[in-house]
CSV table of C-alpha atoms in Angstrom, one decimal:
chain,number,residue,atom,x,y,z
K,1,MET,CA,44.1,-7.0,16.9
K,2,PRO,CA,41.6,-6.3,19.8
K,3,HIS,CA,40.1,-3.5,17.7
K,4,ARG,CA,39.8,-5.7,14.7
K,5,PHE,CA,38.3,-8.6,16.7
K,6,ARG,CA,35.6,-6.3,18.3
K,7,ARG,CA,34.7,-4.8,14.9
K,8,LEU,CA,34.4,-8.1,13.2
K,9,PHE,CA,32.5,-9.7,16.1
K,10,ALA,CA,30.0,-6.9,16.2
K,11,ALA,CA,29.6,-6.9,12.4
K,12,VAL,CA,29.1,-10.6,12.1
K,13,CYS,CA,26.6,-10.7,15.0
K,14,LEU,CA,24.6,-7.9,13.5
K,15,LEU,CA,24.6,-9.6,10.1
K,16,ALA,CA,23.6,-12.9,11.5
K,17,ALA,CA,20.9,-11.7,13.9
K,18,PRO,CA,18.2,-11.2,11.2
K,19,PHE,CA,18.8,-14.6,9.6
K,20,PHE,CA,18.3,-16.3,13.0
K,21,TYR,CA,15.2,-14.3,13.5
K,22,VAL,CA,13.8,-15.1,10.1
K,23,ALA,CA,14.6,-18.8,10.5
K,24,GLY,CA,12.8,-18.7,13.9
K,25,VAL,CA,9.7,-17.1,12.4
K,26,LEU,CA,9.6,-19.6,9.5
K,27,VAL,CA,9.9,-22.6,11.8
K,28,ASP,CA,7.2,-21.3,14.2
K,29,PRO,CA,4.2,-23.6,13.6
K,30,ALA,CA,1.5,-21.2,14.7
K,31,LEU,CA,2.6,-18.4,12.4
K,32,ARG,CA,2.4,-20.7,9.3
K,33,ALA,CA,-0.9,-22.3,10.3
K,34,GLY,CA,-3.2,-19.4,9.6
K,35,ASP,CA,-6.7,-20.3,10.6
K,36,ALA,CA,-5.5,-23.5,12.1
K,37,ALA,CA,-3.1,-21.8,14.5
K,38,ASP,CA,-5.1,-22.8,17.6
K,39,GLY,CA,-3.3,-25.6,19.3
K,40,ALA,CA,-0.4,-25.6,16.8
K,41,TYR,CA,2.2,-25.3,19.6
K,42,GLY,CA,0.8,-28.4,21.3
K,43,ARG,CA,0.8,-30.3,18.1
K,44,HIS,CA,4.3,-29.5,17.1
K,45,PRO,CA,6.4,-29.1,20.3
K,46,GLY,CA,9.6,-30.0,18.4
K,47,GLN,CA,9.2,-27.1,15.9
K,48,VAL,CA,8.4,-24.8,18.8
K,49,SER,CA,11.6,-25.8,20.6
K,50,VAL,CA,13.7,-25.0,17.5
K,51,SER,CA,11.8,-21.8,16.7
K,52,ALA,CA,12.1,-20.4,20.3
K,53,ALA,CA,15.8,-21.2,20.4
K,54,LEU,CA,16.5,-19.5,17.1
K,55,LEU,CA,14.5,-16.4,18.1
K,56,HIS,CA,16.3,-16.3,21.5
K,57,TRP,CA,19.7,-16.3,19.8
K,58,SER,CA,18.5,-13.7,17.2
K,59,TRP,CA,18.1,-11.2,20.1
K,60,VAL,CA,21.3,-12.3,21.8
K,61,LEU,CA,23.3,-11.8,18.6
K,62,LEU,CA,21.8,-8.3,18.2
K,63,VAL,CA,23.4,-7.2,21.5
K,64,PRO,CA,27.0,-7.2,20.2
K,65,GLY,CA,25.8,-5.5,17.1
K,66,ILE,CA,24.1,-2.7,19.0
K,67,ILE,CA,27.3,-2.2,21.1
K,68,GLY,CA,29.1,-1.9,17.8
K,69,MET,CA,26.6,0.7,16.6
K,70,ILE,CA,27.0,2.7,19.7
K,71,HIS,CA,30.8,2.7,19.2
K,72,MET,CA,30.3,4.2,15.7
K,73,VAL,CA,28.5,7.3,17.2
K,74,ARG,CA,31.4,9.6,17.7
K,75,ARG,CA,31.1,13.1,16.1
K,76,ARG,CA,27.5,14.1,16.4
K,77,ALA,CA,24.6,13.3,18.7
K,78,LEU,CA,26.9,11.6,21.2
K,79,VAL,CA,24.6,11.8,24.2
K,80,PHE,CA,21.5,11.1,22.1
K,81,GLY,CA,23.2,8.0,20.5
K,82,HIS,CA,24.4,6.6,23.8
K,83,VAL,CA,21.1,7.0,25.5
K,84,ALA,CA,19.3,5.4,22.6
K,85,GLY,CA,21.9,2.6,22.6
K,86,ALA,CA,21.4,2.0,26.3
K,87,ALA,CA,17.6,1.8,25.8
K,88,ALA,CA,18.1,-0.6,22.9
K,89,LEU,CA,20.4,-2.9,24.9
K,90,LEU,CA,18.2,-3.0,28.0
K,91,GLY,CA,15.1,-3.6,25.9
K,92,ILE,CA,16.3,-6.2,23.5
K,93,VAL,CA,17.4,-8.6,26.2
K,94,ASN,CA,13.8,-8.7,27.5
K,95,PHE,CA,12.6,-10.1,24.1
K,96,SER,CA,15.1,-12.9,24.5
K,97,ALA,CA,13.6,-13.9,27.9
K,98,LEU,CA,10.1,-13.9,26.4
K,99,MET,CA,11.0,-16.7,24.1
K,100,LEU,CA,10.7,-19.1,27.1
K,101,GLY,CA,6.9,-18.5,26.9
K,102,ASP,CA,6.7,-20.5,23.7
K,103,TYR,CA,7.9,-23.6,25.6
K,104,PHE,CA,5.1,-23.1,28.2
K,105,TYR,CA,2.5,-22.8,25.5
K,106,ALA,CA,3.7,-26.0,23.8
K,107,ARG,CA,3.7,-27.9,27.0
K,108,LEU,CA,0.4,-26.6,28.4
K,109,GLU,CA,-1.4,-27.1,25.1
K,110,ARG,CA,-0.1,-30.6,24.8
K,111,GLN,CA,-1.0,-31.5,28.3
K,112,PHE,CA,-4.4,-29.8,28.7
K,113,GLY,CA,-5.6,-29.3,25.1
K,114,PRO,CA,-5.5,-26.2,22.9
K,115,GLU,CA,-8.2,-24.2,24.6
K,116,LEU,CA,-7.3,-24.7,28.2
K,117,GLY,CA,-3.6,-24.8,27.6
K,118,SER,CA,-3.6,-21.5,25.6
K,119,ARG,CA,-5.8,-19.8,28.2
K,120,LEU,CA,-3.5,-20.8,31.1
K,121,ALA,CA,-0.4,-19.5,29.2
K,122,ASP,CA,-2.2,-16.3,28.3
K,123,GLU,CA,-3.2,-15.8,31.9
K,124,ALA,CA,0.4,-16.3,33.1
K,125,LEU,CA,1.7,-13.7,30.6
K,126,ALA,CA,-1.1,-11.3,31.4
K,127,PHE,CA,0.4,-10.4,34.8
K,128,ASP,CA,1.6,-6.8,35.1
K,129,GLY,CA,5.0,-8.1,35.9
K,130,ALA,CA,5.3,-9.9,32.6
K,131,ARG,CA,3.9,-6.9,30.7
K,132,TRP,CA,5.9,-4.1,32.3
K,133,GLY,CA,8.9,-6.2,33.1
K,134,PHE,CA,9.4,-7.8,29.7
K,135,GLN,CA,7.0,-6.8,26.9
K,136,VAL,CA,7.0,-3.0,27.3
K,137,PRO,CA,10.8,-2.7,27.8
K,138,GLY,CA,11.3,-4.9,24.7
K,139,PHE,CA,9.3,-2.5,22.5
K,140,VAL,CA,11.2,0.4,24.1
K,141,GLY,CA,14.3,-1.4,23.0
K,142,LEU,CA,13.1,-1.4,19.4
K,143,LEU,CA,12.5,2.3,19.7
K,144,GLY,CA,16.1,2.6,20.9
K,145,VAL,CA,17.4,0.7,17.9
K,146,LEU,CA,15.5,3.1,15.6
K,147,LEU,CA,16.9,6.2,17.4
K,148,LEU,CA,20.4,4.8,17.5
K,149,GLY,CA,20.2,4.3,13.7
K,150,LEU,CA,19.3,7.9,13.3
K,151,ALA,CA,22.3,8.9,15.4
K,152,LEU,CA,24.5,6.7,13.0
K,153,ALA,CA,22.9,8.5,10.0
K,154,ALA,CA,23.8,11.9,11.6
K,155,ASN,CA,27.4,10.6,11.8
K,156,ARG,CA,27.2,9.4,8.2
K,157,GLN,CA,27.9,5.9,9.3
K,158,ALA,CA,24.7,4.4,8.0
K,159,PRO,CA,21.8,5.2,5.7
K,160,TRP,CA,18.9,6.9,7.4
K,161,TRP,CA,16.5,4.0,6.5
K,162,ALA,CA,18.6,1.2,7.9
K,163,SER,CA,17.4,1.1,11.5
K,164,ALA,CA,13.8,1.8,10.4
K,165,ALA,CA,14.0,-1.2,8.2
K,166,MET,CA,15.3,-3.3,11.0
K,167,VAL,CA,12.5,-2.3,13.4
K,168,ILE,CA,9.7,-2.5,10.8
K,169,GLY,CA,11.0,-5.8,9.5
K,170,ALA,CA,11.2,-7.3,13.0
K,171,LEU,CA,7.6,-6.2,13.8
K,172,THR,CA,6.1,-7.4,10.5
K,173,ALA,CA,8.0,-10.6,9.8
K,174,PRO,CA,5.7,-12.6,12.1
K,175,ILE,CA,2.7,-11.6,9.9
K,176,TYR,CA,1.9,-14.5,7.5
K,177,PRO,CA,2.4,-14.5,4.6
K,178,ILE,CA,3.2,-11.1,3.1
K,179,GLY,CA,4.9,-9.8,6.3
K,180,MET,CA,7.1,-12.8,6.5
K,181,VAL,CA,8.5,-12.0,3.0
K,182,LEU,CA,8.7,-8.2,3.1
K,183,GLY,CA,9.5,-7.9,6.8
K,184,SER,CA,12.3,-10.5,6.6
K,185,LEU,CA,13.8,-8.6,3.6
K,186,LEU,CA,13.6,-5.3,5.4
K,187,TYR,CA,15.3,-6.6,8.6
K,188,ILE,CA,18.1,-8.3,6.6
K,189,ALA,CA,18.6,-5.2,4.5
K,190,GLY,CA,18.7,-2.8,7.4
K,191,ALA,CA,21.0,-4.8,9.6
K,192,GLY,CA,23.1,-5.7,6.5
K,193,ALA,CA,23.7,-2.0,5.6
K,194,ILE,CA,25.0,-1.3,9.0
K,195,GLY,CA,26.9,-4.6,9.5
K,196,LEU,CA,28.6,-4.2,6.1
K,197,ARG,CA,29.7,-0.7,7.0
K,198,MET,CA,31.4,-2.1,10.1
K,199,LEU,CA,33.1,-4.8,8.0
K,200,ARG,CA,34.4,-2.2,5.5
K,201,MET,CA,35.9,0.1,8.2
K,202,SER,CA,39.6,0.1,8.7
K,203,ASP,CA,41.1,-0.7,12.1
K,204,ALA,CA,42.1,3.0,12.3
K,205,GLU,CA,38.6,4.2,11.7
K,206,TRP,CA,37.2,1.8,14.2
K,207,ALA,CA,39.7,2.8,16.9
K,208,GLN,CA,38.8,6.5,16.6
K,209,GLU,CA,37.3,7.9,19.8
K,210,PRO,CA,35.7,11.3,20.5
K,211,ALA,CA,38.0,13.7,22.3
K,212,GLU,CA,36.8,16.2,24.9
K,213,ASN,CA,37.0,19.1,22.5
K,214,GLY,CA,34.5,17.4,20.2
K,215,LYS,CA,37.1,16.4,17.6
K,216,VAL,CA,38.1,12.9,16.9
K,217,ALA,CA,41.3,11.5,18.4
K,218,VAL,CA,42.9,8.3,17.0
K,219,THR,CA,43.8,5.8,19.7
K,220,ALA,CA,46.5,3.2,19.3
């Protein structure tokens, strides 16, 4: 049962993550506003609150999915896959933290107006600590997801395009309007291909672990 629970939990989280992300992107008032994006957060704080929460949980849900992906790297590229997985985990959690910035934009724009409020929020996030402590590691995490997916492909556990679709989809979904459609579909398809593979694995397949001799040993 523990093996089944871990497999199902990782798979469901990985399948759910892109839907939370897409929902968060769609609710974001600035992304839908186009030329009228200036001050959109201040005008629609309620939508910002929902959007930021959905995006936060999309990154949180991705963490168990990535752990499940790491577990599936067993026969080939073991070190490569685990290093890529560690980079993915450490990076992704930083994007989750960045979602708090949306609340600050909404509050500052509402309190001081679009121009001053936006400038104050931009200046706060422009510090090197914010850039190197959160933003850069987040993008390194996306690179880790891409490389981890390639390790899965080398182990014949996922199609080669799946992780690339996840990363490209996550990066392009915030681009209105074409990116929202195509990027969202890519993210859902990539995560879905890997998540469904987890769901279809038997408990015995999931419980297999790499032995010291390079072969695969089945654990009880």
